[in-house]
Amino acid sequence: MPESVTYELLMDGFHEASKILNEKHSTLAADPVLAGLAKLVGRDPASGDVKLAVLQVLDSQEFSAAAEVIQYFAQMFRWSWLEAEVGNRYLESVTNGDRRKTRHYERMLEAFAEDWEDRDLFPSLNVRER
């Protein structure tokens, strides 16, 4: 089955965000890329292609910005399906005793809160309409 244009654009953007974070070590520098991807997603947030791309980032080791991407989308959209997916992975890491992964997923889960303390790391999250 061929992948959609939306899926490809999201994956390219997730790679670009990872590249920026690797080079500049700054969410401020990656924020415009994530904001652009959010606009793309905003057109069809229920798309299976969107879900597939976001889960690919969550489960792949190839994205160094996985946590930041998931945090951004968690705070922007607060999708219940994404919170459930991250929550399942969190519980699995707790069960397996993997403290590194447990904290990785905790950071993502924290971003679903309205008063997420790291929100300021992504300026575009602070200008969006509530």
PDB file of C-alpha atoms in Angstrom:
ATOM      1  CA  MET A   1       0.000   0.000   0.000  1.00  0.00           C
ATOM      2  CA  PRO A   2       1.528   3.365  -0.982  1.00  0.00           C
ATOM      3  CA  GLU A   3       2.073   5.865   1.806  1.00  0.00           C
ATOM      4  CA  SER A   4       0.147   9.117   1.647  1.00  0.00           C
ATOM      5  CA  VAL A   5       1.530  12.566   1.041  1.00  0.00           C
ATOM      6  CA  THR A   6       0.510  13.544   4.594  1.00  0.00           C
ATOM      7  CA  TYR A   7       2.426  10.624   6.071  1.00  0.00           C
ATOM      8  CA  GLU A   8       5.517  11.457   4.012  1.00  0.00           C
ATOM      9  CA  LEU A   9       5.372  15.154   4.937  1.00  0.00           C
ATOM     10  CA  LEU A  10       5.050  14.294   8.619  1.00  0.00           C
ATOM     11  CA  MET A  11       7.923  11.831   8.532  1.00  0.00           C
ATOM     12  CA  ASP A  12      10.126  14.342   6.708  1.00  0.00           C
ATOM     13  CA  GLY A  13       9.211  16.970   9.299  1.00  0.00           C
ATOM     14  CA  PHE A  14       9.939  14.637  12.205  1.00  0.00           C
ATOM     15  CA  HIS A  15      13.353  13.909  10.697  1.00  0.00           C
ATOM     16  CA  GLU A  16      13.956  17.642  10.259  1.00  0.00           C
ATOM     17  CA  ALA A  17      13.005  18.347  13.892  1.00  0.00           C
ATOM     18  CA  SER A  18      15.413  15.617  15.006  1.00  0.00           C
ATOM     19  CA  LYS A  19      18.188  17.075  12.856  1.00  0.00           C
ATOM     20  CA  ILE A  20      17.639  20.551  14.290  1.00  0.00           C
ATOM     21  CA  LEU A  21      17.649  19.264  17.865  1.00  0.00           C
ATOM     22  CA  ASN A  22      20.818  17.271  17.207  1.00  0.00           C
ATOM     23  CA  GLU A  23      22.588  20.297  15.755  1.00  0.00           C
ATOM     24  CA  LYS A  24      21.274  23.153  17.878  1.00  0.00           C
ATOM     25  CA  HIS A  25      20.100  21.363  21.045  1.00  0.00           C
ATOM     26  CA  SER A  26      17.166  23.752  21.170  1.00  0.00           C
ATOM     27  CA  THR A  27      13.434  23.192  21.095  1.00  0.00           C
ATOM     28  CA  LEU A  28      13.144  26.877  20.211  1.00  0.00           C
ATOM     29  CA  ALA A  29      14.897  26.162  16.924  1.00  0.00           C
ATOM     30  CA  ALA A  30      12.718  23.102  16.206  1.00  0.00           C
ATOM     31  CA  ASP A  31       9.460  24.823  17.178  1.00  0.00           C
ATOM     32  CA  PRO A  32       8.702  26.315  13.726  1.00  0.00           C
ATOM     33  CA  VAL A  33       8.979  22.860  12.135  1.00  0.00           C
ATOM     34  CA  LEU A  34       6.649  21.337  14.731  1.00  0.00           C
ATOM     35  CA  ALA A  35       4.195  24.228  14.371  1.00  0.00           C
ATOM     36  CA  GLY A  36       4.091  23.688  10.613  1.00  0.00           C
ATOM     37  CA  LEU A  37       3.450  19.982  11.100  1.00  0.00           C
ATOM     38  CA  ALA A  38       0.663  20.778  13.553  1.00  0.00           C
ATOM     39  CA  LYS A  39      -1.000  22.958  10.915  1.00  0.00           C
ATOM     40  CA  LEU A  40      -0.777  20.080   8.460  1.00  0.00           C
ATOM     41  CA  VAL A  41      -2.270  17.699  11.036  1.00  0.00           C
ATOM     42  CA  GLY A  42      -4.937  20.232  11.960  1.00  0.00           C
ATOM     43  CA  ARG A  43      -6.513  19.810   8.543  1.00  0.00           C
ATOM     44  CA  ASP A  44      -7.326  16.159   9.245  1.00  0.00           C
ATOM     45  CA  PRO A  45      -6.371  15.180  12.817  1.00  0.00           C
ATOM     46  CA  ALA A  46      -8.400  11.950  12.686  1.00  0.00           C
ATOM     47  CA  SER A  47      -6.476  10.681   9.676  1.00  0.00           C
ATOM     48  CA  GLY A  48      -5.041   7.196   9.906  1.00  0.00           C
ATOM     49  CA  ASP A  49      -1.912   8.573   8.236  1.00  0.00           C
ATOM     50  CA  VAL A  50      -1.424  11.038  11.081  1.00  0.00           C
ATOM     51  CA  LYS A  51      -1.814   8.317  13.684  1.00  0.00           C
ATOM     52  CA  LEU A  52       0.545   6.010  11.786  1.00  0.00           C
ATOM     53  CA  ALA A  53       3.236   8.704  11.517  1.00  0.00           C
ATOM     54  CA  VAL A  54       2.987   9.721  15.173  1.00  0.00           C
ATOM     55  CA  LEU A  55       3.155   6.105  16.343  1.00  0.00           C
ATOM     56  CA  GLN A  56       6.156   5.543  14.068  1.00  0.00           C
ATOM     57  CA  VAL A  57       7.979   8.335  15.908  1.00  0.00           C
ATOM     58  CA  LEU A  58       6.921   6.944  19.274  1.00  0.00           C
ATOM     59  CA  ASP A  59       8.213   3.462  18.513  1.00  0.00           C
ATOM     60  CA  SER A  60      11.265   4.137  16.356  1.00  0.00           C
ATOM     61  CA  GLN A  61      14.823   4.630  17.556  1.00  0.00           C
ATOM     62  CA  GLU A  62      15.659   6.686  14.454  1.00  0.00           C
ATOM     63  CA  PHE A  63      14.117   9.915  15.772  1.00  0.00           C
ATOM     64  CA  SER A  64      16.244  11.642  18.384  1.00  0.00           C
ATOM     65  CA  ALA A  65      13.436  14.161  18.860  1.00  0.00           C
ATOM     66  CA  ALA A  66      10.789  11.526  19.592  1.00  0.00           C
ATOM     67  CA  ALA A  67      10.041  12.817  23.083  1.00  0.00           C
ATOM     68  CA  GLU A  68       9.805  16.422  21.913  1.00  0.00           C
ATOM     69  CA  VAL A  69       7.580  15.543  18.950  1.00  0.00           C
ATOM     70  CA  ILE A  70       5.213  13.544  21.149  1.00  0.00           C
ATOM     71  CA  GLN A  71       5.219  16.241  23.833  1.00  0.00           C
ATOM     72  CA  TYR A  72       4.379  18.909  21.262  1.00  0.00           C
ATOM     73  CA  PHE A  73       1.535  16.930  19.741  1.00  0.00           C
ATOM     74  CA  ALA A  74       0.286  15.849  23.180  1.00  0.00           C
ATOM     75  CA  GLN A  75       0.043  19.451  24.325  1.00  0.00           C
ATOM     76  CA  MET A  76      -1.340  20.736  21.027  1.00  0.00           C
ATOM     77  CA  PHE A  77      -4.011  18.111  20.364  1.00  0.00           C
ATOM     78  CA  ARG A  78      -4.403  16.077  23.594  1.00  0.00           C
ATOM     79  CA  TRP A  79      -5.498  13.038  21.640  1.00  0.00           C
ATOM     80  CA  SER A  80      -6.848  10.342  23.953  1.00  0.00           C
ATOM     81  CA  TRP A  81      -5.542   7.607  21.657  1.00  0.00           C
ATOM     82  CA  LEU A  82      -2.004   9.001  21.920  1.00  0.00           C
ATOM     83  CA  GLU A  83      -2.209   9.313  25.686  1.00  0.00           C
ATOM     84  CA  ALA A  84      -3.356   5.672  25.851  1.00  0.00           C
ATOM     85  CA  GLU A  85      -0.492   4.538  23.599  1.00  0.00           C
ATOM     86  CA  VAL A  86       2.131   6.387  25.635  1.00  0.00           C
ATOM     87  CA  GLY A  87       0.512   5.154  28.851  1.00  0.00           C
ATOM     88  CA  ASN A  88       0.715   1.547  27.679  1.00  0.00           C
ATOM     89  CA  ARG A  89       4.396   1.914  26.860  1.00  0.00           C
ATOM     90  CA  TYR A  90       4.982   3.581  30.224  1.00  0.00           C
ATOM     91  CA  LEU A  91       3.351   0.686  32.100  1.00  0.00           C
ATOM     92  CA  GLU A  92       5.371  -1.817  30.085  1.00  0.00           C
ATOM     93  CA  SER A  93       8.606  -0.018  30.970  1.00  0.00           C
ATOM     94  CA  VAL A  94       7.644   0.004  34.659  1.00  0.00           C
ATOM     95  CA  THR A  95       6.862  -3.715  34.514  1.00  0.00           C
ATOM     96  CA  ASN A  96      10.204  -4.395  32.824  1.00  0.00           C
ATOM     97  CA  GLY A  97      12.102  -2.238  35.307  1.00  0.00           C
ATOM     98  CA  ASP A  98      13.537  -0.015  32.575  1.00  0.00           C
ATOM     99  CA  ARG A  99      13.948   3.273  34.450  1.00  0.00           C
ATOM    100  CA  ARG A 100      15.315   5.145  31.441  1.00  0.00           C
ATOM    101  CA  LYS A 101      12.281   4.326  29.308  1.00  0.00           C
ATOM    102  CA  THR A 102       9.949   4.886  32.244  1.00  0.00           C
ATOM    103  CA  ARG A 103      11.188   8.474  32.588  1.00  0.00           C
ATOM    104  CA  HIS A 104      11.105   8.911  28.797  1.00  0.00           C
ATOM    105  CA  TYR A 105       7.402   8.052  28.733  1.00  0.00           C
ATOM    106  CA  GLU A 106       6.652  10.000  31.921  1.00  0.00           C
ATOM    107  CA  ARG A 107       7.966  13.139  30.216  1.00  0.00           C
ATOM    108  CA  MET A 108       5.601  12.515  27.326  1.00  0.00           C
ATOM    109  CA  LEU A 109       2.618  11.873  29.605  1.00  0.00           C
ATOM    110  CA  GLU A 110       3.277  15.098  31.506  1.00  0.00           C
ATOM    111  CA  ALA A 111       2.703  17.047  28.284  1.00  0.00           C
ATOM    112  CA  PHE A 112      -0.980  16.093  28.216  1.00  0.00           C
ATOM    113  CA  ALA A 113      -1.640  18.330  31.252  1.00  0.00           C
ATOM    114  CA  GLU A 114      -3.166  21.750  30.695  1.00  0.00           C
ATOM    115  CA  ASP A 115      -0.549  23.286  33.001  1.00  0.00           C
ATOM    116  CA  TRP A 116       2.453  21.430  31.557  1.00  0.00           C
ATOM    117  CA  GLU A 117       5.503  23.178  32.991  1.00  0.00           C
ATOM    118  CA  ASP A 118       7.675  22.752  29.866  1.00  0.00           C
ATOM    119  CA  ARG A 119       5.163  24.389  27.542  1.00  0.00           C
ATOM    120  CA  ASP A 120       7.405  27.458  27.244  1.00  0.00           C
ATOM    121  CA  LEU A 121      10.037  25.375  25.463  1.00  0.00           C
ATOM    122  CA  PHE A 122       7.764  25.583  22.403  1.00  0.00           C
ATOM    123  CA  PRO A 123       6.727  29.214  21.766  1.00  0.00           C
ATOM    124  CA  SER A 124       4.064  28.313  19.191  1.00  0.00           C
ATOM    125  CA  LEU A 125       2.124  26.434  21.870  1.00  0.00           C
ATOM    126  CA  ASN A 126       1.725  29.675  23.785  1.00  0.00           C
ATOM    127  CA  VAL A 127       0.201  31.654  20.917  1.00  0.00           C
ATOM    128  CA  ARG A 128      -2.379  29.166  19.757  1.00  0.00           C
ATOM    129  CA  GLU A 129      -6.048  29.717  20.414  1.00  0.00           C
ATOM    130  CA  ARG A 130      -7.428  27.738  23.341  1.00  0.00           C
TER     131      ARG A 130
END
